[in-house]
Coordinates of C-alpha atoms in Angstrom, one line a residue:
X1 CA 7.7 -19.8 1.3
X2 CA 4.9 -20.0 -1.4
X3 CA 3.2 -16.5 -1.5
X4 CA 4.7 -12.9 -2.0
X5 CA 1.6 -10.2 -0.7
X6 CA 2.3 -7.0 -1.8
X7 CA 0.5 -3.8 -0.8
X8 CA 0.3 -1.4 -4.0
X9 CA -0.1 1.9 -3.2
X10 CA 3.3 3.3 -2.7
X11 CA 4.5 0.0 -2.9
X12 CA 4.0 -0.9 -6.5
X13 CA 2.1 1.7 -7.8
X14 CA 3.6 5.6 -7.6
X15 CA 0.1 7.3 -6.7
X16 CA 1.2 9.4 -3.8
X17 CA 0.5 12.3 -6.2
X18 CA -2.6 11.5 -7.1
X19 CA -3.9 10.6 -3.6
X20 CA -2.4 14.2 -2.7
X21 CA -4.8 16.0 -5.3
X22 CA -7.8 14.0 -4.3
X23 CA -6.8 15.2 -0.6
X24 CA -7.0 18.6 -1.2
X25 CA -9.8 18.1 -3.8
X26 CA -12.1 17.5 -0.8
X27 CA -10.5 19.8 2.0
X28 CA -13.1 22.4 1.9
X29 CA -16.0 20.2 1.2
X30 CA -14.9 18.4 4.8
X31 CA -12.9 21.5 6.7
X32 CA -10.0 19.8 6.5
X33 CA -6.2 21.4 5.5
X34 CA -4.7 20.9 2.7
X35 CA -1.4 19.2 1.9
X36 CA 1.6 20.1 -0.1
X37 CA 4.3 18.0 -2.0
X38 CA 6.9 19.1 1.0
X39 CA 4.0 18.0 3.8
X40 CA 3.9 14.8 2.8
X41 CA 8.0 14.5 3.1
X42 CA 8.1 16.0 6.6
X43 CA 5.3 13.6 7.8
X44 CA 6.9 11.0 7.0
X45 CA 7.4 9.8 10.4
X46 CA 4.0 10.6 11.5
X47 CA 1.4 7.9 12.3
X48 CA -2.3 8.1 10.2
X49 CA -3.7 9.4 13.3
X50 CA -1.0 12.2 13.9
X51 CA -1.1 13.2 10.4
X52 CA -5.0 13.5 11.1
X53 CA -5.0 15.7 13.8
X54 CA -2.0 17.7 12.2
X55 CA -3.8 18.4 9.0
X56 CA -7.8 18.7 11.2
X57 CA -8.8 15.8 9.1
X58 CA -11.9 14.9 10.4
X59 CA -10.8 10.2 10.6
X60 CA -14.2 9.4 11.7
X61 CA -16.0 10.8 8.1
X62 CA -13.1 8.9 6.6
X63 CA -15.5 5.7 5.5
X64 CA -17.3 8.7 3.4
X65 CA -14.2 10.2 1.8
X66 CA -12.3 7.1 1.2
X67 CA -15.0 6.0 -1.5
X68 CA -14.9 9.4 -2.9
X69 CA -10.8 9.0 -3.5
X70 CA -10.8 5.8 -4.6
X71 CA -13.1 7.0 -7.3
X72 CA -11.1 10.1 -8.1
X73 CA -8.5 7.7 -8.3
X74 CA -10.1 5.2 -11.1
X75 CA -11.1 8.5 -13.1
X76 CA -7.4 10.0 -12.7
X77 CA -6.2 6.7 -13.5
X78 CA -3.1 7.5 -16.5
X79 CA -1.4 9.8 -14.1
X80 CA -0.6 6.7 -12.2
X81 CA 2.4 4.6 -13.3
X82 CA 4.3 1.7 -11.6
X83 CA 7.9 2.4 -9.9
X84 CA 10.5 2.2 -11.9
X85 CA 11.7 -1.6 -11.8
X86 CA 8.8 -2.7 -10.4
X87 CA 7.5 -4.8 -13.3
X88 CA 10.7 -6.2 -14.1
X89 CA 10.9 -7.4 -10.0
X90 CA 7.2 -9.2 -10.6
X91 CA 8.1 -11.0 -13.5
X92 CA 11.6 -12.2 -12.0
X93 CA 9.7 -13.5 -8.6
X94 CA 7.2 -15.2 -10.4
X95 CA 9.5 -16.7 -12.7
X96 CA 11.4 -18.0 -9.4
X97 CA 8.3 -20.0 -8.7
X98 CA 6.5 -17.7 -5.9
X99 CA 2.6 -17.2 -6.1
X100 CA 1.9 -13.1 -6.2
X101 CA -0.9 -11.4 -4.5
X102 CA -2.1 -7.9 -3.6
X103 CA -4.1 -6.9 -0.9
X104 CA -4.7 -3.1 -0.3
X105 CA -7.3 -0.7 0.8
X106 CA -7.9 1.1 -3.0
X107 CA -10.9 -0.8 -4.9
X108 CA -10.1 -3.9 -6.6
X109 CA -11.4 -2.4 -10.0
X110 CA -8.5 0.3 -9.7
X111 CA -5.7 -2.0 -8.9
X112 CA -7.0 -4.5 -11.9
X113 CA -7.6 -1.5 -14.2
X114 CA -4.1 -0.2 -13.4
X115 CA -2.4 -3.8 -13.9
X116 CA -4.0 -4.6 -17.0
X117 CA -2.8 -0.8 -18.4
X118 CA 0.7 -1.4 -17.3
X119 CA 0.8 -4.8 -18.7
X120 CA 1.3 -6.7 -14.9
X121 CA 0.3 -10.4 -15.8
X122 CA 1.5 -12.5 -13.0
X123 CA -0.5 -11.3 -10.2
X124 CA -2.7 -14.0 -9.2
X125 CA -4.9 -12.7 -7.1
X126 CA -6.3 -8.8 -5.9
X127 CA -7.7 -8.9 -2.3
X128 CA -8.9 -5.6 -0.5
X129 CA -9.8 -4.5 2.6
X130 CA -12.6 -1.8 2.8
X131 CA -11.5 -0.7 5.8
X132 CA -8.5 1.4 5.6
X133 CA -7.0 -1.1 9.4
X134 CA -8.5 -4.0 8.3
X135 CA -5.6 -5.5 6.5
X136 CA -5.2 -7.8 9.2
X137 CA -8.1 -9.8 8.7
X138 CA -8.0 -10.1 4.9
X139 CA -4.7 -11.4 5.2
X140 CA -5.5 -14.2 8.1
X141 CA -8.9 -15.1 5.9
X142 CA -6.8 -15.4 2.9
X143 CA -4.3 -17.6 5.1
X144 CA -7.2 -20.0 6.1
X145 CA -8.2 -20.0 2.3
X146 CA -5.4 -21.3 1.2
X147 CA -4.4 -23.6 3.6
X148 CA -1.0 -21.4 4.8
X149 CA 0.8 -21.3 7.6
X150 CA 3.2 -17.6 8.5
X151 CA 6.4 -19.6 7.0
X152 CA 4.3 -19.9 3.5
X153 CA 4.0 -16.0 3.0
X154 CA 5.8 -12.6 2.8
X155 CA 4.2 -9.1 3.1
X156 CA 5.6 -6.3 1.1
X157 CA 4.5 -2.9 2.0
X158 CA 5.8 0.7 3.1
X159 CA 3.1 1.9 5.4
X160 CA 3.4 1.3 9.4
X161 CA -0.7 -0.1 9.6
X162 CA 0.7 -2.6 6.8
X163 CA 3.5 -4.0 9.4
X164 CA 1.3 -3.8 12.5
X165 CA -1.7 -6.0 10.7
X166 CA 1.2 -8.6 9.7
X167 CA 2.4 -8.8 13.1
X168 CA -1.4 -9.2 14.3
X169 CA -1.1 -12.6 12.1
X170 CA 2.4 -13.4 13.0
X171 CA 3.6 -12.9 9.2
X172 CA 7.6 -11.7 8.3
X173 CA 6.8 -8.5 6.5
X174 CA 9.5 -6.6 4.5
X175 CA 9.7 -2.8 4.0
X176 CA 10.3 -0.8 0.6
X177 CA 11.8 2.7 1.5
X178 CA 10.4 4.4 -1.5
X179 CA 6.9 4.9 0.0
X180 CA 5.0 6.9 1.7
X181 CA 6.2 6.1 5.6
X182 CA 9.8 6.4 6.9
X183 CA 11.9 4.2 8.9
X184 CA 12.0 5.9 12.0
X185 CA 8.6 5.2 12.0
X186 CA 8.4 1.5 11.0
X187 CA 11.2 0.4 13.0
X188 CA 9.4 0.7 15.9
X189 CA 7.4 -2.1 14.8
X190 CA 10.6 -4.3 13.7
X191 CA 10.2 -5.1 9.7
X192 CA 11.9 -8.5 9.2
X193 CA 13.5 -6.9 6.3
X194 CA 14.2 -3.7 4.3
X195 CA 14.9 -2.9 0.9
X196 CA 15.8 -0.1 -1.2
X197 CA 15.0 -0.9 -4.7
X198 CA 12.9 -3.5 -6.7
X199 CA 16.1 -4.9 -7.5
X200 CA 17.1 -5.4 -3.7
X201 CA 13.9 -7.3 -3.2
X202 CA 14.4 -9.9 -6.0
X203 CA 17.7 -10.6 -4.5
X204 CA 16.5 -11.1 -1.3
X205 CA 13.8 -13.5 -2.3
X206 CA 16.3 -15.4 -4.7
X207 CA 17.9 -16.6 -1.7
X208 CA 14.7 -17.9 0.4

């Protein structure tokens, strides 16, 4: 295995919160409901869509509000910080030899603005997807890019779309519990792996 893809919202980066505020920033504006801290624990196990319906959000104006939160998000950007261990788990991987790459469904400029802030070097590459289940087809483009089979790559992510796009493409994906989906939702879809800390996940890949 050459390539460690990581998702990065609730992955690497702890921006639930923030996401949550631009939410309910734009509820009104859209006649959606709004969410609390505790809403976002108990639907943990829900799917996008079921989460959608529960809260009235409105999916198919979603290519109009996603822009608007991923610019709430560049603007909000120092209330966003890494998990802790996170940075400490890049350096370690890289240093083990793997190549490290991100590809997620916030703007590119906000990933790279937040890496460069928290002092993340070893990312090689940031890929994104501007549709919020399109993940599937940035990762088999990026595949054909770089000349990679499925036995070349690793997907960490903690979402249940993130898992069913690398099954689409065949590749092992690995689960971090401290994000924003549960397990009873994502082992549905059979995760090759899961881990519980940054700490977990370096030991795993030491061994590959």
């Amino acid at each position: 295995m050459k390539y460690v893809i990581f998702d990065f919202d609730g992955t690497l980066a702890d921006s639930n919160h923030l996401f949550m505020k631009a939410w309910n920033l734009y509820a009104d504006q859209y006649h959606y409901d709004r969410v609390t801290e505790e809403d976002t624990v108990t639907s943990k196990n829900l799917t996008i869509h079921e989460r959608a319906k529960k809260y009235r959000f409105p999916m198919h104006k979603l290519p109009i509000i996603l822009p608007k939160v991923n610019r709430y998000f560049k603007e909000h950007i120092d209330e966003v910080q890494l998990f802790e261990g996170i940075l400490e788990m890049l350096n370690s991987i890289q240093q083990a030899g793997y190549t490290i790459v991100i590809i997620s469904s916030n703007a590119k400029e906000n990933i790279e603005l937040l890496l460069k802030q928290q002092q993340v070097h070893v990312v090689s590459q940031v890929l994104t997807s501007s549709r919020l289940f399109g993940k599937d087809t940035v990762i088999k483009k990026f595949m054909k890019q770089q000349k990679l089979t499925q036995d070349d790559v690793l997907y960490v992510g903690d979402e249940i779309r993130d898992i069913i796009a690398c099954n689409k493409v065949g590749v092992p994906f690995v689960w971090v519990s401290w994000g924003l989906d549960g397990y009873e939702l994502i082992e549905k879809e059979n995760p090759s792996y899961v881990v519980h800390s940054p700490k977990e996940l370096s030991e795993l890949l030491a061994k590959r």
